[in-house]
Coordinates of C-alpha atoms in Angstrom, one line a residue:
Chain A
X155 CA -0.2 0.5 -0.2
X156 CA 1.6 3.3 -1.1
X157 CA 2.7 5.5 2.0
X158 CA 0.7 9.0 2.8
X159 CA -2.0 8.0 0.1
X160 CA -5.2 8.5 2.3
X161 CA -7.1 11.0 3.7
X162 CA -9.7 10.5 6.6
X163 CA -12.8 13.2 6.9
X164 CA -14.7 13.3 10.0
X165 CA -17.9 15.7 10.9
X166 CA -17.6 15.0 14.7
X167 CA -21.2 15.9 16.3
X168 CA -22.7 16.2 19.8
X169 CA -24.5 12.6 19.7
X170 CA -22.5 10.9 16.7
X171 CA -19.2 11.0 14.8
X172 CA -19.3 10.4 10.6
X173 CA -16.3 9.7 8.7
X174 CA -15.2 8.7 5.4
X175 CA -11.7 7.6 4.4
X176 CA -10.6 8.6 0.6
X177 CA -7.6 8.0 -1.7
X178 CA -5.7 10.9 -3.5
X179 CA -8.1 11.0 -6.1
X180 CA -10.5 11.7 -3.6
X181 CA -12.8 8.2 -3.9
X182 CA -14.2 6.9 -1.1
X183 CA -12.6 3.8 0.4
X184 CA -14.3 3.1 3.4
X185 CA -17.3 5.0 5.8
X186 CA -18.3 4.7 9.2
X187 CA -20.7 6.2 11.8
X188 CA -20.1 5.9 15.5
X189 CA -21.8 7.0 18.5
X190 CA -20.6 9.9 20.2
X191 CA -19.6 9.7 24.3
X192 CA -19.6 13.1 25.2
X193 CA -19.8 12.9 29.1
X194 CA -16.1 14.4 29.6
X195 CA -13.7 15.7 27.0
X196 CA -11.4 12.7 27.1
X197 CA -14.1 10.5 26.5
X198 CA -14.8 13.0 23.6
X199 CA -11.2 12.7 22.5
X200 CA -11.4 8.6 22.5
X201 CA -14.6 8.5 20.6
X202 CA -12.9 10.1 17.8
X203 CA -9.5 8.5 18.0
X204 CA -11.7 5.4 18.0
X205 CA -13.3 6.9 14.6
X206 CA -10.5 7.3 13.1
X207 CA -8.9 3.6 13.8
X208 CA -12.2 1.8 12.7
X209 CA -11.7 3.6 9.4
X210 CA -8.0 2.6 9.3
X211 CA -9.0 -1.0 10.1
X212 CA -12.1 -1.4 7.9
X213 CA -9.7 -0.7 4.7
X214 CA -6.6 -2.6 6.3
X215 CA -4.5 0.2 6.5
X216 CA -1.8 1.7 9.3
X217 CA -1.7 4.9 10.1
X218 CA 1.6 5.6 7.9
X219 CA -0.5 4.9 5.0
X220 CA -2.6 8.6 5.9
X221 CA -1.7 12.1 4.7
X222 CA -3.9 13.2 6.8
X223 CA -6.7 13.7 9.4
X224 CA -9.4 16.7 8.8
X225 CA -11.7 17.1 11.7
X226 CA -15.4 19.7 11.4
X227 CA -16.1 20.5 15.2
X228 CA -19.7 22.2 16.5
X229 CA -18.1 25.1 17.8
X230 CA -15.7 27.8 17.8
X231 CA -12.0 26.6 16.2
X232 CA -8.8 28.9 15.6
X233 CA -5.8 27.9 14.1
X234 CA -6.3 24.3 15.5
X235 CA -7.7 24.9 19.0
X236 CA -11.0 24.6 19.8
X237 CA -11.7 27.5 21.9
X238 CA -15.4 26.5 22.7
X239 CA -17.6 23.1 21.8
X240 CA -20.1 23.2 24.2
X241 CA -21.9 20.0 23.2
X242 CA -18.3 18.3 23.7
X243 CA -17.4 19.8 26.7
X244 CA -14.1 21.6 24.8
X245 CA -12.8 25.0 26.0
X246 CA -9.1 25.9 24.6
X247 CA -8.8 22.5 24.0
X248 CA -5.8 22.0 21.4
X249 CA -7.2 19.0 19.3
X250 CA -5.1 19.1 16.2
X251 CA -2.4 18.8 18.0
X252 CA -3.6 16.0 20.6
X253 CA -4.6 14.1 17.3
X254 CA -1.3 14.6 15.4
X255 CA 0.5 13.2 18.5
X256 CA -1.7 10.0 18.5
X257 CA -1.6 9.1 14.7
X258 CA 1.8 10.8 13.4
X259 CA -0.2 12.4 10.8
X260 CA -0.8 16.1 9.8
X261 CA -4.3 16.8 11.2
X262 CA -6.8 20.1 10.5
X263 CA -9.5 21.0 12.6
X264 CA -12.0 23.4 11.8
X265 CA -15.8 24.4 12.3
X266 CA -18.3 22.0 11.3
X267 CA -20.6 24.2 9.2
X268 CA -17.8 26.2 7.6
X269 CA -16.0 23.2 6.3
X270 CA -19.9 21.9 5.0
X271 CA -19.7 24.5 3.0
X272 CA -16.3 23.7 1.6
X273 CA -17.4 20.0 1.2
X274 CA -20.2 21.2 -0.9
X275 CA -17.9 23.5 -3.2
X276 CA -15.3 21.3 -3.6
X277 CA -17.6 18.0 -4.6
X278 CA -20.9 20.0 -6.0
X279 CA -19.3 22.0 -8.0
X280 CA -15.7 21.2 -8.1
X281 CA -13.6 24.1 -7.4
X282 CA -13.3 26.9 -9.6
X283 CA -16.7 26.2 -11.3
X284 CA -18.4 28.8 -9.3
X285 CA -15.9 31.7 -7.1
X286 CA -18.8 32.7 -4.5
X287 CA -21.1 30.2 -2.2
X288 CA -23.2 30.1 1.0
X289 CA -24.1 27.2 2.7
X290 CA -27.2 27.5 5.5
X291 CA -27.0 24.9 7.5
X292 CA -30.6 24.0 10.1
X293 CA -30.6 21.9 12.4
X294 CA -30.4 21.9 16.1
X295 CA -28.8 25.3 15.6
X296 CA -28.3 27.6 12.5
X297 CA -25.0 28.7 11.2
X298 CA -23.7 29.3 8.1
X299 CA -20.2 28.7 5.6
X300 CA -19.2 30.9 3.1
X301 CA -16.9 30.2 0.3
X302 CA -15.8 33.6 -1.7
X303 CA -13.4 33.8 -4.2
X304 CA -12.9 30.0 -3.9
X305 CA -11.6 30.1 -0.4
X306 CA -13.3 29.5 3.0
X307 CA -13.8 32.9 4.9
X308 CA -13.2 33.0 8.4
X309 CA -13.4 36.3 9.5
X310 CA -11.5 37.8 12.5
X311 CA -12.4 35.2 15.0
X312 CA -13.3 32.6 12.9
X313 CA -17.2 33.7 13.6
X314 CA -17.9 34.3 10.0
X315 CA -21.6 32.8 9.4
X316 CA -22.8 32.1 13.2
X317 CA -26.1 33.9 12.2
X318 CA -28.1 31.9 14.7
X319 CA -28.2 34.9 17.4
X320 CA -29.1 37.5 15.5
X321 CA -32.2 39.2 16.9
X322 CA -34.9 39.0 14.2
X323 CA -38.0 39.7 16.7
X324 CA -36.9 40.9 20.0
X325 CA -40.9 40.1 20.9
X326 CA -40.0 36.3 20.2
X327 CA -39.2 33.3 22.7
X328 CA -36.4 33.7 25.0
X329 CA -32.9 31.9 23.2
X330 CA -30.9 29.7 25.1
X331 CA -28.0 32.8 25.0
X332 CA -30.3 35.0 26.9
X333 CA -31.7 37.0 24.1
X334 CA -35.0 37.2 22.9
X335 CA -36.4 36.5 19.6
X336 CA -32.9 35.0 18.2
X337 CA -33.0 33.5 14.9
X338 CA -32.8 30.0 16.3
X339 CA -35.6 30.5 18.5
X340 CA -37.9 30.7 15.8
X341 CA -36.1 28.5 13.2
X342 CA -33.8 25.8 14.3
X343 CA -35.0 22.3 15.4
X344 CA -34.7 23.1 19.2
X345 CA -36.4 26.7 18.6
X346 CA -39.6 25.1 16.9
X347 CA -39.6 22.5 19.3
X348 CA -39.7 25.0 22.1
X349 CA -42.4 27.2 20.6
X350 CA -44.5 24.1 20.3
X351 CA -43.7 23.0 23.7
X352 CA -44.8 26.7 25.0
X353 CA -48.1 26.8 23.3
X354 CA -49.1 23.1 24.0
X355 CA -48.4 24.5 27.7
X356 CA -50.8 27.4 27.3
X357 CA -53.3 24.8 26.4
X358 CA -53.3 25.4 22.5
X359 CA -55.0 22.5 20.6
X360 CA -53.1 20.2 18.5
X361 CA -52.9 17.0 17.8
X362 CA -48.9 17.2 19.5
X363 CA -50.9 17.4 22.8
X364 CA -50.9 13.6 23.2
X365 CA -47.4 13.6 23.1
X366 CA -45.3 14.3 26.6
X367 CA -43.9 17.4 25.5
X368 CA -40.5 16.8 27.0
X369 CA -39.9 14.1 24.1
X370 CA -41.3 16.3 21.4
X371 CA -39.1 16.0 18.4
X372 CA -38.9 17.9 15.2
X373 CA -39.9 14.7 13.7
X374 CA -43.5 14.6 15.5
X375 CA -44.0 18.7 14.6
X376 CA -43.6 18.0 11.1
X377 CA -45.6 15.0 10.7
X378 CA -48.3 17.0 12.7
X379 CA -47.8 19.9 10.3
X380 CA -48.1 17.8 7.1
X381 CA -51.3 16.2 8.7
X382 CA -52.9 19.8 8.6
X383 CA -52.4 20.7 12.5
X384 CA -53.0 24.0 12.6
X385 CA -50.6 24.8 15.4
X386 CA -47.7 22.6 13.8
X387 CA -48.2 24.5 10.8
X388 CA -47.8 27.7 11.9
X389 CA -44.7 27.2 13.5
X390 CA -43.1 25.7 10.6
X391 CA -44.8 28.7 8.5
X392 CA -42.9 31.0 10.6
X393 CA -39.4 29.2 10.8
X394 CA -39.7 29.1 6.9
X395 CA -40.1 32.7 6.8
X396 CA -37.0 33.1 9.2
X397 CA -34.9 30.6 7.3
X398 CA -36.0 32.5 3.8
X399 CA -34.9 35.5 5.6
X400 CA -31.5 34.1 6.1
X401 CA -31.1 33.1 2.9
X402 CA -31.9 36.6 1.7
X403 CA -28.9 38.1 3.9
X404 CA -26.7 35.8 2.7
X405 CA -27.3 36.4 -0.8
X406 CA -27.8 40.1 -0.6
X407 CA -24.6 40.3 1.9
X408 CA -22.5 38.2 0.3
X409 CA -23.6 38.1 -3.6
X410 CA -22.7 34.5 -3.7
X411 CA -23.7 32.8 -7.2
X412 CA -25.3 29.7 -5.0
X413 CA -26.7 29.3 -1.7
X414 CA -26.7 25.6 -0.6
X415 CA -29.3 24.6 1.9
X416 CA -28.5 21.6 4.4
X417 CA -28.5 20.6 8.1
X418 CA -31.0 17.7 9.9
X419 CA -34.3 20.6 9.6
X420 CA -33.7 21.0 5.7
X421 CA -33.0 17.2 5.4
X422 CA -36.9 17.4 5.3
X423 CA -38.1 17.4 2.4
X424 CA -41.8 16.8 2.7
X425 CA -42.2 19.6 5.0
X426 CA -39.9 22.4 5.8
X427 CA -37.6 22.6 2.7
X428 CA -41.0 22.9 0.1
X429 CA -42.1 25.4 2.9
X430 CA -38.9 27.7 2.5
X431 CA -38.8 27.1 -1.3
X432 CA -42.5 28.6 -1.3
X433 CA -41.9 31.6 1.1
X434 CA -39.1 32.6 -1.5
X435 CA -41.1 31.9 -4.3
X436 CA -43.5 34.0 -2.6
X437 CA -41.5 36.9 -2.6
X438 CA -39.9 36.5 -6.2
X439 CA -43.7 37.0 -7.5
X440 CA -43.9 40.4 -5.3
X441 CA -40.6 42.1 -6.6
X442 CA -38.9 41.8 -9.5
X443 CA -35.8 42.6 -7.8
X444 CA -36.3 39.2 -5.5
X445 CA -37.1 37.4 -8.7
X446 CA -33.6 39.0 -10.2
X447 CA -31.4 38.2 -7.1
X448 CA -33.3 35.0 -6.0
X449 CA -33.6 32.8 -9.3
X450 CA -34.6 29.5 -8.7
X451 CA -31.3 28.0 -9.9
X452 CA -29.4 30.0 -7.1
X453 CA -30.8 27.8 -4.5
X454 CA -29.2 24.1 -4.1
X455 CA -30.5 21.7 -2.0
X456 CA -28.0 19.1 -1.0
X457 CA -28.5 15.2 -2.4
X458 CA -30.1 13.6 0.5
X459 CA -27.4 11.2 0.9
X460 CA -24.6 13.5 0.7
X461 CA -22.9 14.4 4.0
X462 CA -20.8 17.7 3.2
X463 CA -19.2 18.0 6.8
X464 CA -17.1 14.4 6.0
X465 CA -15.9 15.5 2.7
X466 CA -15.2 19.0 3.7
X467 CA -13.0 17.5 6.2
X468 CA -11.3 15.5 4.0
X469 CA -10.8 18.4 1.7
X470 CA -8.9 20.0 4.5
X471 CA -5.6 18.1 3.5
Chain B
X437 CA 3.8 71.6 -11.6
X438 CA 4.5 67.7 -11.4
X439 CA 2.7 65.8 -14.2
X440 CA 0.5 63.1 -13.3
X441 CA 0.2 64.0 -9.3
X442 CA -3.1 64.6 -8.5
X443 CA -6.3 62.3 -8.1
X444 CA -9.8 63.5 -7.8
X445 CA -12.0 61.5 -5.9
X446 CA -16.0 62.3 -6.6
X447 CA -19.4 60.9 -4.9
X448 CA -22.0 61.1 -7.1
X449 CA -25.6 61.4 -5.8
X450 CA -29.1 62.1 -7.7
X451 CA -29.5 65.9 -6.3
X452 CA -25.4 66.5 -5.7
X453 CA -21.7 65.7 -6.8
X454 CA -19.1 66.1 -4.0
X455 CA -15.5 65.9 -4.9
X456 CA -11.6 66.3 -3.6
X457 CA -8.9 66.5 -5.2
X458 CA -5.6 65.4 -3.7
X459 CA -2.1 65.2 -4.0
X460 CA 0.0 61.8 -4.2
X461 CA 0.4 61.9 -0.2
X462 CA -3.5 62.1 -0.3
X463 CA -3.2 65.7 1.0
X464 CA -6.5 67.6 0.3
X465 CA -5.8 70.1 -2.6
X466 CA -9.1 71.3 -3.2
X467 CA -13.1 70.4 -2.8
X468 CA -16.0 71.0 -4.4
X469 CA -20.1 70.2 -3.8
X470 CA -22.2 71.0 -7.0
X471 CA -26.0 70.6 -8.2
X472 CA -26.5 67.4 -10.1
X473 CA -28.9 67.9 -13.0
X474 CA -30.5 64.8 -13.7
X475 CA -33.1 65.2 -16.4
X476 CA -31.4 63.0 -18.4
X477 CA -28.1 60.9 -18.9
X478 CA -26.2 63.6 -21.0
X479 CA -26.7 66.1 -18.4
X480 CA -25.5 63.9 -15.9
X481 CA -22.6 63.6 -17.6
X482 CA -22.3 67.2 -18.0
X483 CA -22.9 67.7 -14.4
X484 CA -20.0 65.1 -13.3
X485 CA -17.8 66.5 -15.9
X486 CA -18.4 70.2 -14.7
X487 CA -17.2 68.7 -11.0
X488 CA -13.9 67.5 -12.0
X489 CA -13.2 71.1 -13.9
X490 CA -14.2 72.7 -11.1
X491 CA -11.7 71.0 -9.1
X492 CA -8.8 71.2 -11.6
X493 CA -9.7 75.1 -11.8
X494 CA -9.7 75.6 -8.1
X495 CA -5.7 74.1 -8.1
X496 CA -5.0 75.6 -11.1
X497 CA -4.2 72.3 -13.0
X498 CA -4.5 71.0 -16.3
X499 CA -5.8 67.3 -17.1
X500 CA -2.4 66.4 -17.6
X501 CA -1.7 66.9 -14.0
X502 CA -4.0 64.0 -13.1
X503 CA -2.7 60.5 -12.2
X504 CA -6.4 59.5 -12.6
X505 CA -10.2 60.0 -11.5
X506 CA -12.1 57.6 -8.9
X507 CA -16.3 57.7 -9.0
X508 CA -18.9 56.8 -7.2
X509 CA -22.3 56.0 -8.2
X510 CA -25.3 55.0 -6.6
X511 CA -25.7 52.1 -8.5
X512 CA -24.8 48.7 -9.8
X513 CA -21.4 48.9 -11.4
X514 CA -19.7 46.0 -13.2
X515 CA -16.3 47.0 -14.8
X516 CA -16.8 50.6 -15.4
X517 CA -20.0 50.4 -16.8
X518 CA -23.2 51.6 -15.0
X519 CA -25.6 48.6 -15.3
X520 CA -28.4 50.3 -13.4
X521 CA -28.7 53.9 -11.5
X522 CA -32.2 54.5 -11.4
X523 CA -31.8 58.0 -9.8
X524 CA -28.8 59.3 -12.6
X525 CA -31.5 57.5 -15.1
X526 CA -28.4 55.3 -16.6
X527 CA -28.8 51.9 -17.8
X528 CA -25.5 50.0 -19.3
X529 CA -23.7 53.2 -19.6
X530 CA -20.0 53.2 -20.2
X531 CA -19.3 55.5 -17.8
X532 CA -15.5 55.2 -17.2
X533 CA -14.9 54.9 -20.7
X534 CA -16.9 58.6 -21.5
X535 CA -14.9 59.9 -18.8
X536 CA -11.5 58.4 -19.7
X537 CA -12.1 59.7 -23.4
X538 CA -12.8 63.5 -22.2
X539 CA -10.3 64.1 -19.6
X540 CA -7.3 61.6 -21.1
X541 CA -6.5 60.3 -17.8
X542 CA -7.5 56.6 -15.8
X543 CA -10.8 56.7 -14.9
X544 CA -12.2 54.1 -12.2
X545 CA -16.1 54.1 -11.5
X546 CA -17.3 52.1 -8.8
X547 CA -20.7 51.4 -6.5
X548 CA -20.8 54.6 -4.2
X549 CA -21.6 52.8 -1.0
X550 CA -19.0 50.1 -1.7
X551 CA -16.2 52.5 -2.3
X552 CA -17.1 54.2 1.3
X553 CA -16.3 51.2 2.9
X554 CA -12.7 51.5 1.1
X555 CA -12.8 55.4 2.2
X556 CA -13.4 54.5 5.8
X557 CA -10.7 51.7 5.9
X558 CA -8.0 53.4 4.4
X559 CA -8.3 57.1 6.0
X560 CA -9.8 56.2 9.4
X561 CA -8.2 52.5 9.9
X562 CA -5.1 53.0 7.7
X563 CA -5.0 49.7 5.2
X564 CA -3.4 47.3 7.3
X565 CA -4.5 48.3 10.9
X566 CA -7.7 45.9 10.6
X567 CA -8.5 43.3 8.3
X568 CA -12.3 42.9 8.1
X569 CA -14.5 46.0 8.0
X570 CA -18.3 46.8 7.1
X571 CA -19.7 50.2 6.5
X572 CA -23.5 50.6 6.6
X573 CA -25.5 53.5 4.7
X574 CA -28.6 54.3 5.8
X575 CA -30.0 57.3 4.0
X576 CA -32.6 57.6 1.5
X577 CA -31.7 53.7 0.9
X578 CA -29.7 51.2 3.1
X579 CA -26.9 49.3 1.8
X580 CA -23.6 48.2 2.9
X581 CA -19.8 47.7 1.8
X582 CA -17.3 45.3 3.0
X583 CA -13.9 44.8 3.3
X584 CA -12.7 41.3 3.5
X585 CA -8.8 40.9 4.1
X586 CA -8.5 44.4 3.1
X587 CA -9.8 44.3 -0.1
X588 CA -13.1 45.5 -1.2
X589 CA -15.6 42.5 -1.6
X590 CA -17.9 42.7 -4.7
X591 CA -19.5 39.4 -5.0
X592 CA -20.5 37.7 -8.3
X593 CA -22.7 41.0 -9.6
X594 CA -20.9 43.7 -7.9
X595 CA -23.9 43.9 -5.2
X596 CA -22.4 42.4 -2.2
X597 CA -24.0 44.7 0.5
X598 CA -27.4 45.7 -1.3
X599 CA -29.3 44.4 1.8
X600 CA -32.0 47.2 1.6
X601 CA -34.4 45.0 0.0
X602 CA -34.0 41.7 2.8
X603 CA -37.6 40.8 3.9
X604 CA -37.6 41.2 7.4
X605 CA -41.1 40.9 8.4
X606 CA -43.5 40.5 5.1
X607 CA -46.6 42.1 7.3
X608 CA -44.8 45.5 7.0
X609 CA -45.8 48.0 4.1
X610 CA -45.2 47.8 0.8
X611 CA -41.6 48.8 -0.8
X612 CA -40.7 50.6 -3.9
X613 CA -39.1 47.1 -5.2
X614 CA -43.0 45.9 -5.0
X615 CA -42.2 43.5 -2.0
X616 CA -43.6 44.1 1.4
X617 CA -41.8 45.0 4.5
X618 CA -38.1 45.5 3.1
X619 CA -35.5 46.7 5.2
X620 CA -35.5 50.1 3.5
X621 CA -39.4 50.3 4.3
X622 CA -38.7 50.5 7.6
X623 CA -35.6 51.9 8.3
X624 CA -34.3 53.8 5.3
X625 CA -35.4 57.9 5.7
X626 CA -37.7 57.5 2.8
X627 CA -39.4 54.1 4.1
X628 CA -39.4 56.2 7.9
X629 CA -41.3 59.2 6.2
X630 CA -43.6 56.6 4.0
X631 CA -44.8 55.3 7.5
X632 CA -45.3 58.7 8.8
X633 CA -47.0 60.0 6.0
X634 CA -49.6 56.7 6.0
X635 CA -50.3 56.9 9.9
X636 CA -51.2 60.8 9.1
X637 CA -53.9 59.8 6.3
X638 CA -54.9 57.3 8.9
X639 CA -55.6 60.0 11.3
X640 CA -52.8 59.3 13.7
X641 CA -52.3 62.2 16.2
X642 CA -49.0 63.5 16.1
X643 CA -47.6 67.4 15.8
X644 CA -46.5 66.3 12.2
X645 CA -50.2 66.3 11.2
X646 CA -49.8 70.4 10.9
X647 CA -47.0 69.6 8.1
X648 CA -48.5 68.8 4.0
X649 CA -47.6 64.9 4.3
X650 CA -46.3 65.7 0.6
X651 CA -43.4 67.6 2.3
X652 CA -42.4 65.6 5.0
X653 CA -39.0 65.3 5.8
X654 CA -36.5 63.0 8.1
X655 CA -35.5 65.8 9.7
X656 CA -38.8 67.0 10.8
X657 CA -39.8 63.6 11.7
X658 CA -36.7 63.1 13.9
X659 CA -37.4 66.7 15.7
X660 CA -41.0 65.5 16.4
X661 CA -39.2 62.2 18.3
X662 CA -36.9 64.4 20.3
X663 CA -39.9 66.4 21.1
X664 CA -41.5 63.7 22.7
X665 CA -44.1 63.0 19.4
X666 CA -45.2 59.3 20.1
X667 CA -45.8 58.4 16.7
X668 CA -42.6 59.9 15.7
X669 CA -40.9 58.3 18.6
X670 CA -42.3 54.7 17.5
X671 CA -41.2 54.7 13.5
X672 CA -37.7 55.9 14.6
X673 CA -37.6 53.1 17.6
X674 CA -38.7 50.3 15.2
X675 CA -36.3 51.6 12.6
X676 CA -33.7 51.6 15.0
X677 CA -34.3 47.7 16.0
X678 CA -34.0 47.2 12.0
X679 CA -30.7 49.1 11.7
X680 CA -29.7 47.0 14.9
X681 CA -30.6 44.0 13.2
X682 CA -28.9 44.8 9.8
X683 CA -25.2 45.9 12.0
X684 CA -26.1 41.9 13.4
X685 CA -26.2 40.2 10.6
X686 CA -22.9 42.1 9.1
X687 CA -21.2 41.5 12.2
X688 CA -22.2 37.7 12.3
X689 CA -22.5 37.0 8.8
X690 CA -18.9 38.3 8.0
X691 CA -16.9 38.5 11.6
X692 CA -15.5 41.9 11.0
X693 CA -13.4 44.0 13.4
X694 CA -15.3 46.9 13.1
X695 CA -18.7 48.2 11.9
X696 CA -19.0 51.6 10.5
X697 CA -22.0 53.7 10.4
X698 CA -22.6 56.2 7.7
X699 CA -25.2 57.6 5.8
X700 CA -27.7 60.7 6.1
X701 CA -30.2 58.8 8.8
X702 CA -27.2 58.0 10.8
X703 CA -25.5 61.7 10.6
X704 CA -28.6 62.6 12.6
X705 CA -26.4 62.1 16.1
X706 CA -28.8 63.5 18.3
X707 CA -32.0 61.2 17.3
X708 CA -31.4 58.0 15.1
X709 CA -27.8 56.6 16.2
X710 CA -28.7 56.9 19.8
X711 CA -31.9 54.9 19.4
X712 CA -29.5 52.5 17.6
X713 CA -26.6 51.9 19.8
X714 CA -29.7 51.9 22.8
X715 CA -30.9 49.2 21.0
X716 CA -27.9 47.6 20.7
X717 CA -27.1 47.8 24.5
X718 CA -30.5 46.6 25.4
X719 CA -29.2 43.3 23.1
X720 CA -25.6 43.1 25.0
X721 CA -27.6 43.1 28.3
X722 CA -30.0 40.4 27.6
X723 CA -27.2 38.3 26.1
X724 CA -23.1 37.4 26.9
X725 CA -22.8 36.5 23.3
X726 CA -24.3 39.4 22.4
X727 CA -22.0 41.3 24.3
X728 CA -19.0 39.3 23.3
X729 CA -19.7 39.6 19.5
X730 CA -21.1 43.5 19.8
X731 CA -18.5 45.2 22.1
X732 CA -18.9 49.0 22.1
X733 CA -15.7 49.8 20.0
X734 CA -16.6 47.4 17.3
X735 CA -19.3 49.8 16.2
X736 CA -17.6 53.2 15.0
X737 CA -19.6 56.7 14.2
X738 CA -18.0 58.5 11.5
X739 CA -16.6 62.2 11.9
X740 CA -19.5 64.7 11.0
X741 CA -17.3 66.3 9.0
X742 CA -15.9 63.2 7.0
X743 CA -17.4 62.2 3.8
X744 CA -15.8 58.6 3.2
X745 CA -17.5 58.5 -0.5
X746 CA -14.8 61.1 -2.3
X747 CA -12.0 59.5 -0.2
X748 CA -12.6 56.2 -1.1
X749 CA -13.3 57.3 -5.0
X750 CA -10.0 58.9 -4.5
X751 CA -8.3 55.6 -3.3
X752 CA -9.5 53.6 -6.4
X753 CA -6.8 55.6 -8.5

């Protein structure tokens, strides 16, 4: 087996790790999906190391075969140090250094949504086909990654695209960050579930009232909306409006060629994504400028089996 | 007089032209402010040419002394061609070519707010002191210019920063662009005046009811708000909230080191700017994240006598 001919890309989350092993031509050789034990920093590092080892084992490779390892982390990352990743209990943790030591390979650590943008750019467009791309990820949280002139734009503190806590309406519900009416309070998975819970506690009629509010999921909320439930429908419509607004800020602010939509909430092709596309279509119909700035082909939905995070991570090497 | 040792910078608007003549060390040698005759494209070009001639004459210079002319235009500019500038009646007009022909000097034409950002960056910070800067201009319209890694970010169509028509609340008033509830409908000078007119026509009590609605100005609106008028105060507060929101999108989206506030509406230091700063202060008090992302020194107010547009235009050469 050729030396230093393979690359690993990991997408590390608070509950699971996904990873791929690719060869020099960027063909996928192996993939893995493993549970994340996030009870302590040490366990998190062990979980990451175990995923890397699983990928090596499944292709019968030694660590000497690795050209490098790219890792996407849900948090603020600056020069390989995880400054803050609440779901991984990491604060100023030198993850790049630690993994380099363990695997004797070059390691690059970066924010997960930033590199997902890179993954979309490299895999769906092929570097060079377009110059500017924004990737909007809506899941438990909301954030974006932006490629400008073919390069990842990080900003001064590596926080460019952290739009989840823009206060879109101060009359909205209180967000985890303390402020009222953040984008995430209206439009993230956790924000939508919290809105539903609050309405149910206040006695709003809904088919969701049959579910224990403490275990309500976005999946159940979307199913209720699809089934015509008024409360669930309102929550989805409001969220869609704010996701559409975020998409407009990205397009108008950066003047990108494409905006790609991803993340757990927008993977729901039957409810949320159509609601967002309808909101944008209504806007186009009302305004020639909007129709010009937001043509249909500007908005890209990811293939359902494509995880941009692992590809972007592999692309870091 | 040294050959090609001087630069002219022009800030061209729908009603007036401001300009400066600077030497190679960027010292101001002359300045002018002239009326714009925007009744036809030909008159607009004559007005611009007259302003250039006025600057040359006032310093006793021939056009051979010019190293170049930079021009800021309120509209979409791509590679020296004014694609659309409604207030100047220009559509696909090759202004750079026309002025180069007339003055036998290198000419650079660019969007006015984009180059105002450049002017703020070069004059207030000195290139290199900071890497990333956003300039938010609130006047008759609203738009932004962004410097990333020390360079003007234009985007694919030269429209980066054209955030005035993001639909911030579809329940809002209809905007000139056709859509409902654009940022400009709530927070631009013209949007605020339109809101006041509508409320007055509907019979809302206000000291503004004594003024002919068709000639109502933002100046009168701000004076009424400062005097405690409820209607005017509400309009200003709503506008401040949306300007604060735009500022958050710029900071969170780009992760810039500084955001500078400018434009006719924010030049009103006694009413509008304090209202915006109060809105941001409230946000900081509610959220540690906001306090961290929006510290006081991140927001820069321009010196009242500083026109960033003319300096940015001169900086194009």
